[in-house]
Tab-separated table of C-alpha atoms and ligand atoms in Angstrom:
chain	number	residue	atom	x	y	z
A	30	UNK	CA	-44.416	-73.097	59.266
A	31	UNK	CA	-47.436	-71.760	58.305
A	32	UNK	CA	-48.594	-72.370	54.998
A	33	UNK	CA	-52.194	-73.734	54.097
A	34	UNK	CA	-52.858	-74.371	49.806
A	35	UNK	CA	-56.270	-74.199	48.913
A	36	UNK	CA	-57.050	-76.554	46.473
A	37	UNK	CA	-60.220	-77.532	43.970
A	38	UNK	CA	-60.623	-81.297	44.412
A	39	UNK	CA	-63.680	-81.718	40.923
A	40	UNK	CA	-63.177	-80.108	38.170
A	41	UNK	CA	-63.133	-76.613	39.218
A	42	UNK	CA	-66.252	-74.180	40.819
A	43	UNK	CA	-65.648	-75.871	43.878
A	44	UNK	CA	-66.471	-72.898	45.913
A	45	UNK	CA	-62.897	-71.934	46.435
A	46	UNK	CA	-62.637	-68.016	46.656
A	47	UNK	CA	-64.961	-68.534	49.325
A	48	UNK	CA	-62.263	-70.578	51.285
A	49	UNK	CA	-59.764	-68.582	50.451
A	50	UNK	CA	-62.237	-65.689	50.967
A	51	UNK	CA	-62.450	-66.774	55.079
A	52	UNK	CA	-59.167	-67.796	55.503
A	53	UNK	CA	-57.773	-64.679	54.471
A	54	UNK	CA	-59.104	-63.055	57.302
A	55	UNK	CA	-56.409	-64.838	58.980
A	56	UNK	CA	-53.641	-65.160	56.429
A	57	UNK	CA	-50.971	-62.039	56.624
A	58	UNK	CA	-50.076	-63.537	53.008
A	59	UNK	CA	-52.333	-64.405	49.337
A	60	UNK	CA	-51.238	-66.089	46.375
A	61	UNK	CA	-53.233	-66.843	43.966
A	62	UNK	CA	-50.239	-69.429	42.485
A	63	UNK	CA	-51.200	-70.676	39.064
A	64	UNK	CA	-54.408	-70.421	35.707
A	65	UNK	CA	-55.547	-67.093	34.610
A	66	UNK	CA	-58.892	-65.129	33.917
A	67	UNK	CA	-60.331	-68.384	32.806
A	68	UNK	CA	-60.795	-68.766	37.066
A	69	UNK	CA	-63.592	-67.020	38.572
A	70	UNK	CA	-64.156	-66.890	42.154
A	71	UNK	CA	-67.222	-65.538	43.394
A	72	UNK	CA	-66.695	-63.668	47.036
A	73	UNK	CA	-69.025	-62.719	49.313
A	74	UNK	CA	-68.840	-60.702	52.064
A	75	UNK	CA	-69.770	-57.003	53.919
A	76	UNK	CA	-68.753	-55.062	51.100
A	77	UNK	CA	-70.866	-57.128	48.304
A	78	UNK	CA	-70.926	-59.879	45.894
A	79	UNK	CA	-67.350	-59.575	43.880
A	80	UNK	CA	-66.675	-62.020	40.948
A	81	UNK	CA	-62.875	-61.861	41.469
A	82	UNK	CA	-60.169	-63.597	38.360
A	83	UNK	CA	-56.749	-62.541	39.421
A	84	UNK	CA	-56.842	-60.243	42.171
A	85	UNK	CA	-56.190	-63.468	44.757
A	86	UNK	CA	-59.098	-62.890	47.252
A	87	UNK	CA	-57.424	-61.614	50.033
A	88	UNK	CA	-56.991	-58.734	49.199
A	89	UNK	CA	-60.328	-57.225	51.422
A	90	UNK	CA	-57.612	-57.037	54.355
A	91	UNK	CA	-55.351	-54.160	53.934
A	92	UNK	CA	-53.227	-55.783	56.152
A	93	UNK	CA	-53.444	-59.653	53.832
A	94	UNK	CA	-49.929	-59.206	51.574
A	95	UNK	CA	-51.702	-60.512	47.971
A	96	UNK	CA	-49.858	-61.841	45.657
A	97	UNK	CA	-50.413	-62.760	41.709
A	98	UNK	CA	-48.027	-65.376	41.532
A	99	UNK	CA	-45.049	-66.506	39.274
A	100	UNK	CA	-47.437	-68.990	37.721
A	101	UNK	CA	-50.001	-66.559	36.892
A	102	UNK	CA	-50.995	-65.676	33.351
A	103	UNK	CA	-51.883	-62.275	33.529
A	104	UNK	CA	-53.962	-59.938	30.723
A	105	UNK	CA	-52.881	-57.046	31.837
A	106	UNK	CA	-56.754	-55.800	30.104
A	107	UNK	CA	-58.631	-58.031	32.809
A	108	UNK	CA	-56.410	-57.098	35.530
A	109	UNK	CA	-56.819	-53.318	35.204
A	110	UNK	CA	-60.321	-53.796	34.891
A	111	UNK	CA	-61.041	-55.626	38.190
A	112	UNK	CA	-59.447	-53.368	40.274
A	113	UNK	CA	-61.909	-50.665	38.199
A	114	UNK	CA	-64.905	-52.976	39.152
A	115	UNK	CA	-63.136	-53.250	43.134
A	116	UNK	CA	-62.171	-49.772	43.294
A	117	UNK	CA	-65.721	-48.709	42.699
A	118	UNK	CA	-66.292	-50.902	46.416
A	119	UNK	CA	-63.640	-49.273	48.210
A	120	UNK	CA	-61.385	-51.662	48.152
A	121	UNK	CA	-57.348	-50.640	47.573
A	122	UNK	CA	-54.619	-52.250	45.673
A	123	UNK	CA	-51.283	-50.464	48.436
A	124	UNK	CA	-51.209	-54.874	49.584
A	125	UNK	CA	-51.489	-56.234	45.467
A	126	UNK	CA	-48.442	-57.476	44.101
A	127	UNK	CA	-47.993	-59.508	40.253
A	128	UNK	CA	-44.193	-61.797	39.861
A	129	UNK	CA	-42.257	-60.184	37.242
A	130	UNK	CA	-41.267	-63.345	36.467
A	131	UNK	CA	-45.985	-64.136	35.617
A	132	UNK	CA	-46.189	-64.350	32.061
A	133	UNK	CA	-48.412	-62.254	30.338
A	134	UNK	CA	-51.919	-63.288	27.873
A	135	UNK	CA	-51.288	-61.386	24.949
A	136	UNK	CA	-54.998	-60.079	22.571
A	137	UNK	CA	-53.143	-63.014	19.975
A	138	UNK	CA	-53.150	-65.681	22.461
A	139	UNK	CA	-57.127	-64.984	22.555
A	140	UNK	CA	-56.654	-65.366	18.558
A	141	UNK	CA	-55.270	-68.089	19.077
A	142	UNK	CA	-57.913	-69.942	21.187
A	143	UNK	CA	-60.458	-69.239	19.983
A	144	UNK	CA	-59.365	-69.917	16.712
A	145	UNK	CA	-57.375	-73.504	17.660
A	146	UNK	CA	-61.419	-73.688	19.221
A	147	UNK	CA	-62.953	-72.810	15.840
A	148	UNK	CA	-60.823	-76.485	14.120
A	149	UNK	CA	-62.253	-78.796	16.941
A	150	UNK	CA	-64.796	-78.591	15.476
A	151	UNK	CA	-67.312	-81.793	17.949
A	152	UNK	CA	-64.367	-82.383	19.688
A	153	UNK	CA	-63.559	-78.772	21.265
A	154	UNK	CA	-62.323	-78.555	24.580
A	155	UNK	CA	-64.718	-75.854	25.650
A	156	UNK	CA	-62.193	-73.151	26.630
A	157	UNK	CA	-62.638	-69.925	28.142
A	158	UNK	CA	-62.216	-67.803	25.582
A	159	UNK	CA	-59.557	-66.176	27.277
A	160	UNK	CA	-56.206	-67.238	25.651
A	161	UNK	CA	-55.064	-69.161	28.917
A	162	UNK	CA	-53.599	-72.183	26.539
A	163	UNK	CA	-51.898	-70.622	23.898
A	164	UNK	CA	-49.909	-68.580	26.679
A	165	UNK	CA	-48.644	-70.886	29.022
A	166	UNK	CA	-48.263	-73.048	25.048
A	167	UNK	CA	-45.549	-69.611	24.189
A	168	UNK	CA	-44.409	-70.456	28.087
A	169	UNK	CA	-43.147	-73.405	27.489
A	170	UNK	CA	-42.073	-72.592	24.228
A	171	UNK	CA	-39.710	-69.796	25.218
A	172	UNK	CA	-40.914	-67.337	22.975
A	173	UNK	CA	-43.872	-66.531	25.740
A	174	UNK	CA	-43.356	-61.965	27.704
A	175	UNK	CA	-43.768	-61.730	30.755
A	176	UNK	CA	-45.182	-59.009	33.122
A	177	UNK	CA	-41.491	-57.355	34.385
A	178	UNK	CA	-40.862	-57.313	30.283
A	179	UNK	CA	-44.043	-54.966	29.871
A	180	UNK	CA	-41.578	-52.639	32.454
A	181	UNK	CA	-38.454	-52.169	30.174
A	182	UNK	CA	-39.643	-50.645	26.482
A	183	UNK	CA	-36.249	-51.977	24.437
A	184	UNK	CA	-37.145	-55.536	26.264
A	185	UNK	CA	-39.970	-55.607	24.811
A	186	UNK	CA	-39.438	-55.166	21.953
A	187	UNK	CA	-36.845	-57.736	21.669
A	188	UNK	CA	-38.634	-59.953	23.326
A	189	UNK	CA	-42.408	-59.278	20.548
A	190	UNK	CA	-39.409	-59.304	17.551
A	191	UNK	CA	-39.087	-63.520	19.311
A	192	UNK	CA	-41.870	-63.821	19.388
A	193	UNK	CA	-44.361	-62.772	16.732
A	194	UNK	CA	-42.437	-64.103	13.784
A	195	UNK	CA	-43.718	-67.502	15.503
A	196	UNK	CA	-47.222	-65.925	15.666
A	197	UNK	CA	-47.776	-64.416	12.628
A	198	UNK	CA	-46.691	-67.611	10.291
A	199	UNK	CA	-48.912	-69.732	12.535
A	200	UNK	CA	-52.120	-67.309	12.951
A	201	UNK	CA	-52.173	-66.259	9.457
A	202	UNK	CA	-52.419	-69.694	8.750
A	203	UNK	CA	-55.281	-70.021	10.321
A	204	UNK	CA	-56.602	-66.994	8.907
A	205	UNK	CA	-56.288	-65.113	12.280
A	206	UNK	CA	-54.539	-61.708	12.392
A	207	UNK	CA	-52.398	-59.698	15.046
A	208	UNK	CA	-51.900	-55.681	15.829
A	209	UNK	CA	-49.744	-54.042	14.568
A	210	UNK	CA	-45.766	-54.515	15.930
A	211	UNK	CA	-46.255	-50.259	17.171
A	212	UNK	CA	-49.143	-50.400	18.355
A	213	UNK	CA	-49.034	-53.922	20.591
A	214	UNK	CA	-46.658	-52.835	22.207
A	215	UNK	CA	-47.315	-49.488	22.797
A	216	UNK	CA	-50.643	-51.098	24.108
A	217	UNK	CA	-48.079	-53.142	26.740
A	218	UNK	CA	-45.631	-50.086	28.072
A	219	UNK	CA	-48.472	-48.937	28.757
A	220	UNK	CA	-50.154	-51.547	30.676
A	221	UNK	CA	-46.659	-51.459	32.354
A	222	UNK	CA	-46.842	-47.789	33.297
A	223	UNK	CA	-50.189	-48.682	34.885
A	224	UNK	CA	-49.287	-51.838	36.824
A	225	UNK	CA	-45.993	-50.714	37.464
A	226	UNK	CA	-46.181	-50.439	41.289
A	227	UNK	CA	-47.181	-53.206	41.739
A	228	UNK	CA	-44.807	-55.670	39.278
A	229	UNK	CA	-41.906	-56.736	41.177
A	230	UNK	CA	-39.697	-59.809	42.045
A	231	UNK	CA	-42.217	-62.053	44.653
A	232	UNK	CA	-39.583	-63.849	46.255
A	233	UNK	CA	-37.810	-61.540	48.742
A	234	UNK	CA	-41.438	-60.760	49.650
A	235	UNK	CA	-42.461	-64.611	50.027
A	236	UNK	CA	-38.943	-65.945	51.540
A	237	UNK	CA	-39.803	-62.492	54.350
A	238	UNK	CA	-42.654	-63.623	54.872
A	239	UNK	CA	-41.644	-67.139	55.360
A	240	UNK	CA	-38.692	-66.384	57.698
A	241	UNK	CA	-41.351	-64.175	59.951
A	242	UNK	CA	-43.830	-66.904	59.814
A	243	UNK	CA	-46.504	-65.044	59.026
A	244	UNK	CA	-49.981	-67.636	57.827
A	245	UNK	CA	-49.452	-68.417	54.196
A	246	UNK	CA	-52.489	-69.028	51.699
A	247	UNK	CA	-52.073	-70.905	48.156
A	248	UNK	CA	-55.175	-69.540	46.120
A	249	UNK	CA	-55.875	-72.348	43.015
A	250	UNK	CA	-57.351	-71.998	41.155
A	251	UNK	CA	-58.914	-74.133	38.833
A	252	UNK	CA	-59.094	-78.510	40.131
A	253	UNK	CA	-57.006	-80.986	40.231
A	254	UNK	CA	-58.862	-82.709	37.411
A	255	UNK	CA	-58.162	-80.209	34.957
A	256	UNK	CA	-54.484	-80.274	35.399
A	257	UNK	CA	-51.998	-80.992	32.251
A	258	UNK	CA	-50.247	-83.881	33.455
A	259	UNK	CA	-53.488	-85.320	35.725
A	260	UNK	CA	-56.479	-84.846	35.097
A	261	UNK	CA	-58.446	-86.182	32.198
A	262	UNK	CA	-56.322	-84.907	29.280
A	263	UNK	CA	-57.149	-83.226	26.853
A	264	UNK	CA	-60.249	-81.693	28.081
A	265	UNK	CA	-58.271	-79.972	30.746
A	266	UNK	CA	-56.801	-76.533	31.399
A	267	UNK	CA	-53.000	-76.032	30.568
A	268	UNK	CA	-51.449	-75.526	34.279
A	269	UNK	CA	-50.223	-77.784	37.020
A	270	UNK	CA	-54.056	-76.192	39.587
A	271	UNK	CA	-52.599	-79.115	42.730
A	272	UNK	CA	-50.540	-79.451	45.383
A	273	UNK	CA	-47.327	-78.973	43.403
A	274	UNK	CA	-48.408	-76.868	41.134
A	275	UNK	CA	-48.502	-74.601	44.235
A	276	UNK	CA	-44.951	-74.707	45.763
A	277	UNK	CA	-44.342	-74.004	41.934
A	278	UNK	CA	-45.935	-71.337	40.902
A	279	UNK	CA	-45.596	-69.162	43.972
A	280	UNK	CA	-41.953	-70.315	44.959
A	281	UNK	CA	-42.451	-72.609	48.057
A	282	UNK	CA	-40.558	-76.178	48.713
A	283	UNK	CA	-42.715	-78.568	49.714
A	284	UNK	CA	-41.444	-79.143	52.709
A	285	UNK	CA	-42.551	-75.250	53.917
A	286	UNK	CA	-46.899	-76.859	53.176
A	287	UNK	CA	-48.590	-77.183	56.463
A	288	UNK	CA	-51.565	-78.526	55.335
A	289	UNK	CA	-52.811	-78.818	51.890
A	290	UNK	CA	-57.168	-78.079	51.619
A	291	UNK	CA	-58.715	-79.905	49.517
A	292	UNK	CA	-61.912	-78.422	48.423
A	293	UNK	CA	-64.982	-80.389	47.272
A	294	UNK	CA	-68.441	-78.949	46.606
A	295	UNK	CA	-71.039	-81.980	47.877
A	296	UNK	CA	-72.033	-82.632	44.293
A	297	UNK	CA	-69.716	-82.292	41.028
A	298	UNK	CA	-70.167	-80.182	38.338
A	299	UNK	CA	-67.908	-79.710	35.135
A	300	UNK	CA	-68.121	-77.290	32.692
A	301	UNK	CA	-66.884	-77.520	29.210
A	302	UNK	CA	-66.937	-80.624	27.716
A	303	UNK	CA	-64.436	-84.256	28.607
A	304	UNK	CA	-65.711	-87.154	30.730
A	305	UNK	CA	-68.120	-87.197	33.432
A	306	UNK	CA	-68.830	-90.870	34.321
A	307	UNK	CA	-71.895	-89.664	37.338
A	308	UNK	CA	-73.111	-86.310	34.991
A	309	UNK	CA	-76.808	-86.184	35.600
A	310	UNK	CA	-78.465	-85.580	32.488
A	311	UNK	CA	-81.992	-85.828	34.504
A	312	UNK	CA	-84.733	-83.499	36.141
A	313	UNK	CA	-81.770	-84.206	39.315
A	314	UNK	CA	-78.918	-82.542	37.355
A	315	UNK	CA	-81.835	-79.807	36.568
A	316	UNK	CA	-82.310	-79.254	40.514
A	317	UNK	CA	-78.889	-79.162	41.435
A	318	UNK	CA	-77.831	-76.938	38.569
A	319	UNK	CA	-81.267	-74.208	39.209
A	320	UNK	CA	-80.903	-75.097	43.246
A	321	UNK	CA	-76.782	-74.832	42.929
A	322	UNK	CA	-76.876	-71.703	40.446
A	323	UNK	CA	-74.720	-73.693	38.560
A	324	UNK	CA	-73.951	-71.404	35.893
A	325	UNK	CA	-69.724	-70.153	34.899
A	326	UNK	CA	-68.935	-67.416	36.863
A	327	UNK	CA	-66.043	-65.983	34.145
A	328	UNK	CA	-68.860	-67.339	30.680
A	329	UNK	CA	-72.231	-68.078	31.735
A	330	UNK	CA	-71.777	-71.242	30.285
A	331	UNK	CA	-74.832	-73.809	32.009
A	332	UNK	CA	-72.437	-75.731	34.176
A	333	UNK	CA	-72.907	-79.836	33.737
A	334	UNK	CA	-74.085	-81.626	37.214
A	335	UNK	CA	-73.398	-84.848	38.564
A	336	UNK	CA	-73.134	-87.139	42.232
A	337	UNK	CA	-70.120	-87.381	44.327
A	338	UNK	CA	-67.974	-88.808	42.204
A	339	UNK	CA	-65.709	-90.259	45.185
A	340	UNK	CA	-63.143	-92.481	43.338
A	341	UNK	CA	-62.211	-89.402	41.647
A	342	UNK	CA	-61.721	-87.917	44.345
A	343	UNK	CA	-60.181	-89.999	46.159
A	344	UNK	CA	-57.300	-90.437	43.394
A	345	UNK	CA	-56.472	-86.696	43.349
A	346	UNK	CA	-56.697	-86.697	47.367
A	347	UNK	CA	-54.356	-89.346	46.958
A	348	UNK	CA	-52.576	-87.211	44.182
A	349	UNK	CA	-52.571	-83.685	45.870
A	350	UNK	CA	-51.746	-85.504	49.752
A	351	UNK	CA	-55.176	-83.415	51.180
A	352	UNK	CA	-54.877	-83.033	55.214
A	353	UNK	CA	-57.723	-81.794	54.825
A	354	UNK	CA	-61.294	-81.468	53.271
A	355	UNK	CA	-63.721	-78.453	52.710
A	356	UNK	CA	-67.156	-79.464	51.353
A	357	UNK	CA	-69.328	-76.747	49.669
A	358	UNK	CA	-72.772	-76.600	49.008
A	359	UNK	CA	-74.289	-79.039	51.372
A	360	UNK	CA	-77.170	-77.219	51.006
A	361	UNK	CA	-77.490	-77.855	47.106
A	362	UNK	CA	-78.673	-81.042	48.682
A	363	UNK	CA	-81.224	-80.352	51.317
A	364	UNK	CA	-84.254	-81.054	49.327
A	365	UNK	CA	-82.708	-84.415	47.619
A	366	UNK	CA	-85.628	-88.041	49.009
A	367	UNK	CA	-81.907	-89.866	48.589
A	368	UNK	CA	-78.873	-89.351	47.679
A	369	UNK	CA	-76.074	-91.469	45.656
A	370	UNK	CA	-72.274	-91.545	46.132
A	371	UNK	CA	-70.213	-93.608	43.044
A	372	UNK	CA	-68.318	-95.385	45.229
A	373	UNK	CA	-66.327	-97.673	42.135
A	374	UNK	CA	-66.468	-97.710	37.753
A	375	UNK	CA	-66.897	-101.421	36.338
A	376	UNK	CA	-66.441	-101.166	32.339
A	377	UNK	CA	-67.975	-103.901	30.865
A	378	UNK	CA	-69.465	-105.565	34.132
A	379	UNK	CA	-65.897	-105.937	35.005
A	380	UNK	CA	-64.857	-103.574	38.433
A	381	UNK	CA	-61.867	-101.345	37.843
A	382	UNK	CA	-59.473	-100.001	40.014
A	383	UNK	CA	-57.745	-96.895	38.345
A	384	UNK	CA	-58.360	-93.971	37.527
A	385	UNK	CA	-58.708	-94.548	33.583
A	386	UNK	CA	-55.752	-91.956	31.451
A	387	UNK	CA	-57.418	-92.236	28.804
A	388	UNK	CA	-60.832	-89.766	27.601
A	389	UNK	CA	-62.089	-92.610	25.687
A	390	UNK	CA	-62.354	-95.148	28.693
A	391	UNK	CA	-63.402	-93.167	31.410
A	392	UNK	CA	-66.074	-92.771	29.203
A	393	UNK	CA	-67.127	-95.676	28.577
A	394	UNK	CA	-66.540	-95.713	32.424
A	395	UNK	CA	-70.951	-97.187	35.076
A	396	UNK	CA	-70.633	-96.929	38.250
A	397	UNK	CA	-70.623	-98.623	40.777
A	398	UNK	CA	-74.105	-96.762	43.053
A	399	UNK	CA	-74.158	-96.648	46.575
A	400	UNK	CA	-77.259	-94.652	47.877
A	401	UNK	CA	-77.786	-92.974	51.805
A	402	UNK	CA	-80.421	-91.310	52.574
A	403	UNK	CA	-81.029	-87.540	52.090
A	404	UNK	CA	-81.681	-85.244	55.383
A	405	UNK	CA	-86.057	-82.997	53.065
A	406	UNK	CA	-84.214	-80.680	55.535
A	407	UNK	CA	-82.372	-76.814	55.685
A	408	UNK	CA	-78.869	-77.208	56.515
A	409	UNK	CA	-78.491	-73.362	55.935
A	410	UNK	CA	-78.814	-72.093	59.766
A	411	UNK	CA	-75.895	-75.177	61.214
A	412	UNK	CA	-73.552	-73.407	62.138
A	413	UNK	CA	-71.915	-77.018	64.054
A	414	UNK	CA	-71.522	-80.286	62.433
A	415	UNK	CA	-74.600	-81.407	64.632
A	416	UNK	CA	-76.848	-79.069	64.254
A	417	UNK	CA	-76.555	-80.756	61.356
A	418	UNK	CA	-79.741	-83.555	59.997
A	419	UNK	CA	-78.195	-87.191	61.075
A	420	UNK	CA	-78.197	-88.190	57.460
A	421	UNK	CA	-76.039	-84.886	56.082
A	422	UNK	CA	-73.682	-86.001	59.336
A	423	UNK	CA	-74.203	-89.975	57.400
A	424	UNK	CA	-73.309	-88.783	54.391
A	425	UNK	CA	-70.243	-86.535	54.858
A	426	UNK	CA	-69.018	-88.825	57.402
A	427	UNK	CA	-69.684	-92.039	54.514
A	428	UNK	CA	-68.029	-89.527	52.392
A	429	UNK	CA	-65.335	-89.297	54.667
A	430	UNK	CA	-64.898	-92.612	54.970
A	431	UNK	CA	-63.964	-93.410	51.592
A	432	UNK	CA	-61.355	-90.174	50.996
A	433	UNK	CA	-60.300	-91.556	53.614
A	434	UNK	CA	-59.332	-87.630	54.829
A	435	UNK	CA	-61.381	-85.711	57.519
A	436	UNK	CA	-63.553	-82.557	57.187
A	437	UNK	CA	-61.769	-78.810	57.814
A	438	UNK	CA	-64.949	-76.737	57.057
A	439	UNK	CA	-68.745	-77.260	55.780
A	440	UNK	CA	-70.437	-74.362	53.812
A	441	UNK	CA	-74.276	-74.118	53.671
A	442	UNK	CA	-74.818	-70.988	52.006
A	443	UNK	CA	-72.997	-69.308	49.969
A	444	UNK	CA	-72.092	-65.844	53.062
A	445	UNK	CA	-69.293	-66.075	55.640
A	446	UNK	CA	-70.776	-67.020	58.112
A	447	UNK	CA	-72.529	-69.945	56.628
A	448	UNK	CA	-69.785	-72.492	57.500
A	449	UNK	CA	-69.635	-74.688	59.903
A	450	UNK	CA	-65.696	-75.112	61.136
A	451	UNK	CA	-65.113	-79.072	62.032
A	452	UNK	CA	-61.649	-77.415	62.717
A	453	UNK	CA	-60.875	-74.748	63.842
A	454	UNK	CA	-59.362	-71.814	61.095
A	455	UNK	CA	-55.900	-71.051	63.495
A	456	UNK	CA	-55.792	-74.839	63.981
A	457	UNK	CA	-54.731	-74.986	59.792
A	458	UNK	CA	-52.370	-72.523	60.357
A	459	UNK	CA	-50.086	-74.256	63.094
B	1	IMP	P1	-59.259	-72.853	29.956
B	1	IMP	O1	-58.314	-73.082	31.033
B	1	IMP	O2	-59.880	-71.494	29.113
B	1	IMP	O3	-58.053	-73.226	28.510
B	1	IMP	O4	-60.216	-74.440	29.230
B	1	IMP	C1	-60.223	-75.093	29.933
B	1	IMP	C2	-61.024	-76.775	30.232
B	1	IMP	O5	-60.697	-76.405	31.890
B	1	IMP	C3	-62.023	-76.298	29.802
B	1	IMP	O6	-63.312	-77.021	29.781
B	1	IMP	C4	-63.045	-74.528	30.165
B	1	IMP	O7	-64.378	-74.929	31.278
B	1	IMP	C5	-61.779	-75.064	32.206
B	1	IMP	N1	-62.214	-74.380	32.725
B	1	IMP	C6	-60.954	-73.436	33.093
B	1	IMP	N2	-60.876	-72.734	33.893
B	1	IMP	C7	-61.871	-73.522	34.845
B	1	IMP	C8	-62.649	-72.956	36.118
B	1	IMP	O8	-61.804	-71.479	36.530
B	1	IMP	N3	-64.042	-73.321	36.772
B	1	IMP	C9	-64.282	-74.664	35.976
B	1	IMP	N4	-64.075	-75.249	34.580
B	1	IMP	C10	-62.952	-74.630	33.879
């Protein structure tokens, strides 16, 4: 068994792309398993800086097979644009496959996303506007269109016939429009032709890799607190970004997964609406945003910033059976004189020992903080745990203790090299 799942532990933007890029160098297969181009994975390597939305981060290694898995929703126009951007840096795609079972984001999904957000007014979710939610709801409604359908003109016509009746009446009631069927059909047949060599049943590829004992990386998008079942509903995305979703979206049984890595920023951020108990709306929050360049990769929106929330993080570790933690952006905390960790929640002075399921309740909780001294020294050049200042070690050790999970990797800067391996990467695949 050499399957490692990399999942987001907070509300997204933890730096999963960089972690996957690092691990992908030793992987023979990378499978992106959920979400769509609502994700934005920044990867900085010797070829440059890339913002990936759909293409798995293993694409930079021509020996690695990269799969856009069944659990993903694919906007073909966005994918082709991303491939063009990567091709300019001489990235090749002979090693990219798209599951024929993955669902397609249509222009009417983006339209629906936009209109529904506008109708929500102050209660808007702050979606990325990429049509991801409507595409997943059509999948569940069984009027979705799959990537494999783009290769068969007649089948695609039938799929549109099934979907468009429903979509027309829905969008018309909102004042939205859908392109005429012939144009839509032709456009998506064209996309199918452009992607033809990459579209295929991915199940055999994955099974062969498992049988060979290949090192397989399951690349998460979004994060557990945005999970449609376990996140801060309704302020969530429409998929299951955690370890269970990784198995489902990649088509791998849970017993095959050797390690689950939870990726956590050393503080917390959130983009979009929804409760955020440890949010900082003061100058410390501003400092984290500026030092951490906390602006959305996909939408450019400023991210909300706050202290590390160990209650939420522990909940996520439990939900996903995290074996190890990967800490990112530790260096962003370098200047702070003191740090706070949320170790408990209280409501009206009474401590609660669970993660509230209701947004109203979670919005009311007051965090119980523990204060630790900062280190006020640069960690940029640390390459071993012992290179870190004592207070930085103490901070991480306290977090490990609160989460009950050991550390595998720590990142102290954006480049591949700015990483500390507490557990050798090869051991994670063992
Ligand atoms: P949607 O996924 O576009 O429907 O957006 C639903 C919620 O998930 C919004 O709050 C988004 O800001 C958030 N979200 C979706 N994808 C990401 C991501 O990759 N990083 C951070 N937040 C995300």
